[in-house]
Amino acid sequence: MKFSTVKVNGLNVFYRESGDSNKPTFLLLHGFPTASHMFRNLMPLLENDFHVIAPDFIGFGQSDAPVHTEFKYTFANLTNYVDGFLDAMKIDKFYMYVFDYGAPIGFNLAVKYPDRILGIVSQNGNIYQEGLGSKWEGRKSYWANPTEELRESYKSAFKPETIIGQYTGGEKAGSVSPDGYTLDIHYTESPDYAERQSDLIFDYQSNVANYPKYQRYVRDYQPEIIAAWGKNDPSFVYQGAQAFTKDDKNAEVHLLDGGHFVLETHYQEIGQLILNKWA
């Protein structure tokens, strides 16, 4: 495993990388509130068959995190930096694994570069209205009427107990290692964290608005998709996984007994799904 940074538009993007760069690339795109460390158990399972690479988005993990008044924390802009990362690393065609926030970023890339996508793993990475859990109704009200009071109320998403709940909810008691959520909680202590993440919560509406565009890509290009979903996830419910099959004859759905961070407990199973399909 290699750990390094590369400059993209003047900012340092941290990444972890393993495997032979002459083999097909697997790009791993993390979600909220985590970073590339969420793939620490999966990458060793894939490195013999793929060139595996996982960047931290700007504002997350070990990548640079400019203050929100000096950087536009939108999903379009985060996509621009992942796009620049791919250019800097000279990565052309690739498989991609998308989770949570990584889904709109990954599908933004797929819409822009459909011929570069070799296959997709969507793990609780939603692009359908059917996949939005009940919690999103409140967020829609916030997007329609973005008061400062509501912005403050959504900062509860960054509290330690909320982050722990994201990892452990829907999982068997004692099955989730504290390593991942402990590191994520540490990252919330960085300066300006709550403000830049609040900007992204507000901008998530742009992803929902883009769902028809993402679905059109899936219908038109019929990519091979593994929808590996924690069926107990309250944020992105399992109907979001099943929805892929209505648009894509090459989509397969695997509902796993876990929650939002199902990769924590099912990385071996997900890794085997990938190897069985593409190795």
Short mmCIF file of C-alpha atoms in Angstrom, two decimals:
data_model
loop_
_atom_site.label_atom_id
_atom_site.label_comp_id
_atom_site.label_asym_id
_atom_site.label_seq_id
_atom_site.Cartn_x
_atom_site.Cartn_y
_atom_site.Cartn_z
CA MET A 1 0.00 0.00 0.00
CA LYS A 2 1.25 3.46 -0.93
CA PHE A 3 0.13 6.72 0.72
CA SER A 4 0.85 9.99 -1.03
CA THR A 5 -0.49 13.34 -2.21
CA VAL A 6 -0.71 14.99 -5.61
CA LYS A 7 -1.38 18.62 -6.51
CA VAL A 8 -4.70 19.31 -8.22
CA ASN A 9 -5.48 22.94 -9.06
CA GLY A 10 -3.07 24.06 -6.35
CA LEU A 11 -4.47 21.83 -3.59
CA ASN A 12 -3.06 18.62 -2.14
CA VAL A 13 -5.20 15.54 -2.74
CA PHE A 14 -4.27 12.63 -0.50
CA TYR A 15 -4.68 9.11 -1.85
CA ARG A 16 -3.93 5.50 -1.01
CA GLU A 17 -2.93 3.13 -3.77
CA SER A 18 -2.10 -0.54 -4.21
CA GLY A 19 -1.69 -3.11 -6.93
CA ASP A 20 0.00 -3.06 -10.33
CA SER A 21 -0.62 0.15 -12.30
CA ASN A 22 -0.53 -1.92 -15.51
CA LYS A 23 -3.72 -3.70 -14.45
CA PRO A 24 -7.24 -2.22 -14.75
CA THR A 25 -7.79 0.65 -12.33
CA PHE A 26 -10.46 0.52 -9.62
CA LEU A 27 -11.30 4.01 -8.38
CA LEU A 28 -12.82 4.01 -4.88
CA LEU A 29 -14.92 7.06 -3.96
CA HIS A 30 -15.82 7.46 -0.30
CA GLY A 31 -18.79 9.18 1.29
CA PHE A 32 -19.70 11.23 4.36
CA PRO A 33 -18.44 11.52 7.06
CA THR A 34 -15.51 9.33 6.15
CA ALA A 35 -12.53 9.32 3.76
CA SER A 36 -10.45 6.80 1.83
CA HIS A 37 -9.68 4.89 5.03
CA MET A 38 -13.13 3.30 4.69
CA PHE A 39 -11.55 1.09 2.00
CA ARG A 40 -8.63 -0.09 4.18
CA ASN A 41 -9.99 -3.67 4.35
CA LEU A 42 -11.24 -3.91 0.77
CA MET A 43 -8.12 -2.76 -1.05
CA PRO A 44 -5.94 -5.76 -0.05
CA LEU A 45 -8.60 -8.07 -1.46
CA LEU A 46 -8.49 -6.37 -4.87
CA GLU A 47 -4.82 -5.48 -5.26
CA ASN A 48 -3.75 -8.72 -6.93
CA ASP A 49 -6.17 -8.21 -9.81
CA PHE A 50 -6.52 -4.43 -10.06
CA HIS A 51 -4.69 -1.16 -9.69
CA VAL A 52 -6.68 0.18 -6.73
CA ILE A 53 -6.70 3.88 -5.86
CA ALA A 54 -8.76 5.86 -3.36
CA PRO A 55 -8.49 9.65 -2.99
CA ASP A 56 -9.79 11.79 -0.14
CA PHE A 57 -12.10 14.49 -1.46
CA ILE A 58 -11.09 18.11 -0.83
CA GLY A 59 -12.28 18.99 2.67
CA PHE A 60 -12.16 15.36 3.83
CA GLY A 61 -9.59 13.13 5.48
CA GLN A 62 -5.97 14.05 4.74
CA SER A 63 -6.63 16.21 1.67
CA ASP A 64 -6.43 19.99 1.85
CA ALA A 65 -9.46 21.67 3.38
CA PRO A 66 -9.67 25.36 2.50
CA VAL A 67 -12.15 27.36 4.57
CA HIS A 68 -15.64 27.46 3.15
CA THR A 69 -15.47 31.20 2.49
CA GLU A 70 -12.55 30.64 0.10
CA PHE A 71 -13.61 27.41 -1.61
CA LYS A 72 -16.90 26.37 -3.19
CA TYR A 73 -17.99 23.21 -1.35
CA THR A 74 -20.36 21.81 -3.97
CA PHE A 75 -20.55 18.38 -5.48
CA ALA A 76 -19.77 19.82 -8.89
CA ASN A 77 -16.56 21.33 -7.56
CA LEU A 78 -15.55 18.17 -5.67
CA THR A 79 -16.09 16.32 -8.96
CA ASN A 80 -13.77 18.77 -10.69
CA TYR A 81 -11.01 17.87 -8.23
CA VAL A 82 -11.53 14.12 -8.65
CA ASP A 83 -11.45 14.70 -12.41
CA GLY A 84 -8.20 16.63 -11.99
CA PHE A 85 -6.87 13.84 -9.78
CA LEU A 86 -7.50 11.32 -12.55
CA ASP A 87 -5.64 13.56 -15.00
CA ALA A 88 -2.71 14.01 -12.60
CA MET A 89 -2.49 10.24 -12.07
CA LYS A 90 -2.87 9.58 -15.83
CA ILE A 91 -5.88 7.34 -15.28
CA ASP A 92 -8.07 6.90 -18.35
CA LYS A 93 -10.47 3.95 -18.17
CA PHE A 94 -11.51 2.66 -14.76
CA TYR A 95 -13.96 0.69 -12.68
CA MET A 96 -15.42 2.70 -9.84
CA TYR A 97 -16.81 1.96 -6.40
CA VAL A 98 -19.19 4.67 -5.18
CA PHE A 99 -20.62 5.10 -1.70
CA ASP A 100 -22.93 7.82 -0.33
CA TYR A 101 -21.42 11.20 -1.39
CA GLY A 102 -19.15 9.33 -3.77
CA ALA A 103 -22.16 8.33 -5.88
CA PRO A 104 -23.04 11.75 -7.33
CA ILE A 105 -19.34 12.48 -7.82
CA GLY A 106 -18.83 9.17 -9.61
CA PHE A 107 -21.94 9.51 -11.73
CA ASN A 108 -20.96 13.07 -12.64
CA LEU A 109 -17.80 11.54 -14.07
CA ALA A 110 -19.74 8.77 -15.81
CA VAL A 111 -22.07 11.26 -17.48
CA LYS A 112 -19.07 13.30 -18.65
CA TYR A 113 -16.91 10.33 -19.70
CA PRO A 114 -19.23 7.38 -20.38
CA ASP A 115 -16.67 5.55 -22.49
CA ARG A 116 -14.12 5.57 -19.68
CA ILE A 117 -16.25 3.59 -17.23
CA LEU A 118 -15.54 -0.15 -17.17
CA GLY A 119 -18.04 -1.06 -14.45
CA ILE A 120 -19.61 0.29 -11.28
CA VAL A 121 -20.08 -0.90 -7.72
CA SER A 122 -22.73 1.17 -5.98
CA GLN A 123 -22.71 0.49 -2.25
CA ASN A 124 -25.51 2.56 -0.74
CA GLY A 125 -24.73 5.03 -3.50
CA ASN A 126 -28.11 6.34 -4.53
CA ILE A 127 -29.31 7.91 -7.81
CA TYR A 128 -33.06 7.27 -7.49
CA GLN A 129 -35.92 8.98 -5.65
CA GLU A 130 -36.95 5.51 -4.49
CA GLY A 131 -33.72 5.28 -2.51
CA LEU A 132 -34.24 8.40 -0.41
CA GLY A 133 -35.24 7.50 3.14
CA SER A 134 -37.72 9.47 5.22
CA LYS A 135 -35.00 11.72 6.67
CA TRP A 136 -34.70 13.43 3.28
CA GLU A 137 -38.18 14.95 3.55
CA GLY A 138 -36.88 17.35 6.19
CA ARG A 139 -33.90 18.22 4.06
CA LYS A 140 -36.12 19.06 1.13
CA SER A 141 -37.90 21.58 3.35
CA TYR A 142 -34.54 23.04 4.31
CA TRP A 143 -33.45 23.34 0.68
CA ALA A 144 -36.69 25.16 -0.12
CA ASN A 145 -36.34 27.50 2.87
CA PRO A 146 -32.67 27.63 3.92
CA THR A 147 -32.81 29.49 7.22
CA GLU A 148 -29.76 29.86 9.44
CA GLU A 149 -31.64 28.04 12.19
CA LEU A 150 -32.13 24.99 9.98
CA ARG A 151 -28.49 25.11 8.85
CA GLU A 152 -27.46 24.98 12.50
CA SER A 153 -29.85 22.13 13.26
CA TYR A 154 -28.27 19.94 10.58
CA LYS A 155 -24.89 20.26 12.25
CA SER A 156 -26.13 17.45 14.49
CA ALA A 157 -24.94 15.21 11.63
CA PHE A 158 -21.37 15.89 12.76
CA LYS A 159 -21.83 14.92 16.41
CA PRO A 160 -19.91 11.84 17.60
CA GLU A 161 -23.05 9.94 18.55
CA THR A 162 -24.52 10.53 15.08
CA ILE A 163 -21.38 9.28 13.36
CA ILE A 164 -21.21 6.21 15.58
CA GLY A 165 -24.86 5.56 14.79
CA GLN A 166 -24.14 5.72 11.06
CA TYR A 167 -21.61 2.93 11.47
CA THR A 168 -23.43 0.73 13.96
CA GLY A 169 -27.07 1.25 12.95
CA GLY A 170 -28.52 -1.82 11.30
CA GLU A 171 -25.51 -3.95 12.27
CA LYS A 172 -25.22 -6.78 14.79
CA ALA A 173 -24.04 -5.61 18.20
CA GLY A 174 -20.27 -5.86 18.53
CA SER A 175 -19.65 -6.44 14.82
CA VAL A 176 -18.32 -2.97 13.91
CA SER A 177 -14.74 -2.00 14.73
CA PRO A 178 -14.40 1.45 16.34
CA ASP A 179 -11.42 2.30 14.11
CA GLY A 180 -13.37 3.91 11.29
CA TYR A 181 -15.77 6.05 13.28
CA THR A 182 -13.09 7.11 15.76
CA LEU A 183 -11.00 8.54 12.94
CA ASP A 184 -14.04 10.21 11.36
CA ILE A 185 -14.88 11.85 14.69
CA HIS A 186 -11.31 13.11 14.90
CA TYR A 187 -11.68 14.76 11.48
CA THR A 188 -14.75 16.68 12.68
CA GLU A 189 -12.45 18.53 15.08
CA SER A 190 -10.58 20.26 12.25
CA PRO A 191 -11.14 24.01 11.77
CA ASP A 192 -14.20 25.01 9.71
CA TYR A 193 -15.33 21.38 9.40
CA ALA A 194 -18.96 22.03 10.30
CA GLU A 195 -19.26 24.96 7.90
CA ARG A 196 -17.84 23.23 4.84
CA GLN A 197 -19.92 20.13 5.53
CA SER A 198 -23.00 22.30 6.01
CA ASP A 199 -22.39 23.76 2.57
CA LEU A 200 -22.43 20.23 1.14
CA ILE A 201 -25.62 19.29 2.99
CA PHE A 202 -27.29 22.28 1.36
CA ASP A 203 -25.84 21.49 -2.06
CA TYR A 204 -27.01 17.86 -1.96
CA GLN A 205 -30.16 19.12 -3.64
CA SER A 206 -28.10 19.44 -6.84
CA ASN A 207 -27.52 15.69 -6.79
CA VAL A 208 -31.23 14.94 -6.50
CA ALA A 209 -31.86 17.34 -9.39
CA ASN A 210 -29.26 15.37 -11.39
CA TYR A 211 -30.86 11.97 -10.75
CA PRO A 212 -32.63 11.96 -14.17
CA LYS A 213 -29.28 12.68 -15.85
CA TYR A 214 -27.60 9.80 -14.00
CA GLN A 215 -30.48 7.47 -14.83
CA ARG A 216 -30.29 8.45 -18.50
CA TYR A 217 -26.60 7.48 -18.51
CA VAL A 218 -27.49 4.09 -17.01
CA ARG A 219 -30.25 3.50 -19.58
CA ASP A 220 -28.21 4.64 -22.56
CA TYR A 221 -24.91 2.89 -21.76
CA GLN A 222 -26.07 -0.16 -19.79
CA PRO A 223 -22.91 -0.35 -17.64
CA GLU A 224 -22.24 -3.45 -15.59
CA ILE A 225 -23.38 -2.53 -12.08
CA ILE A 226 -23.12 -4.35 -8.77
CA ALA A 227 -25.56 -2.70 -6.36
CA ALA A 228 -24.31 -4.04 -3.01
CA TRP A 229 -26.53 -2.43 -0.39
CA GLY A 230 -26.83 -2.49 3.37
CA LYS A 231 -30.54 -3.29 3.48
CA ASN A 232 -30.94 -1.70 6.93
CA ASP A 233 -29.65 1.72 5.85
CA PRO A 234 -32.17 4.42 6.87
CA SER A 235 -30.49 7.11 4.75
CA PHE A 236 -30.48 5.38 1.37
CA VAL A 237 -33.06 2.62 1.54
CA TYR A 238 -32.72 -0.64 -0.35
CA GLN A 239 -35.29 0.32 -2.98
CA GLY A 240 -32.54 2.54 -4.39
CA ALA A 241 -30.52 -0.57 -5.18
CA GLN A 242 -33.46 -2.35 -6.78
CA ALA A 243 -34.21 0.68 -8.96
CA PHE A 244 -31.04 0.12 -11.00
CA THR A 245 -32.58 -2.99 -12.54
CA LYS A 246 -35.47 -1.06 -14.13
CA ASP A 247 -32.98 0.90 -16.27
CA ASP A 248 -30.06 -1.49 -16.76
CA LYS A 249 -30.19 -5.13 -17.82
CA ASN A 250 -26.57 -5.46 -16.65
CA ALA A 251 -27.31 -4.44 -13.05
CA GLU A 252 -27.30 -7.01 -10.28
CA VAL A 253 -28.56 -6.34 -6.75
CA HIS A 254 -27.13 -7.81 -3.55
CA LEU A 255 -28.95 -6.83 -0.35
CA LEU A 256 -26.62 -7.39 2.59
CA ASP A 257 -27.51 -7.72 6.25
CA GLY A 258 -26.13 -4.41 7.46
CA GLY A 259 -26.54 -0.66 7.53
CA HIS A 260 -25.10 2.43 5.87
CA PHE A 261 -21.47 1.37 6.40
CA VAL A 262 -22.07 -2.24 5.40
CA LEU A 263 -18.55 -2.40 3.91
CA GLU A 264 -17.18 -2.42 7.47
CA THR A 265 -18.70 -5.83 8.14
CA HIS A 266 -19.11 -7.28 4.63
CA TYR A 267 -15.88 -6.26 2.87
CA GLN A 268 -14.96 -9.87 2.14
CA GLU A 269 -18.33 -10.58 0.58
CA ILE A 270 -18.29 -7.38 -1.49
CA GLY A 271 -14.70 -8.02 -2.53
CA GLN A 272 -15.66 -11.50 -3.73
CA LEU A 273 -18.58 -10.11 -5.74
CA ILE A 274 -16.12 -7.80 -7.52
CA LEU A 275 -13.57 -10.53 -8.17
CA ASN A 276 -16.20 -12.98 -9.41
CA LYS A 277 -17.48 -10.47 -11.94
CA TRP A 278 -14.40 -8.66 -13.21
CA ALA A 279 -11.15 -10.34 -12.15
#
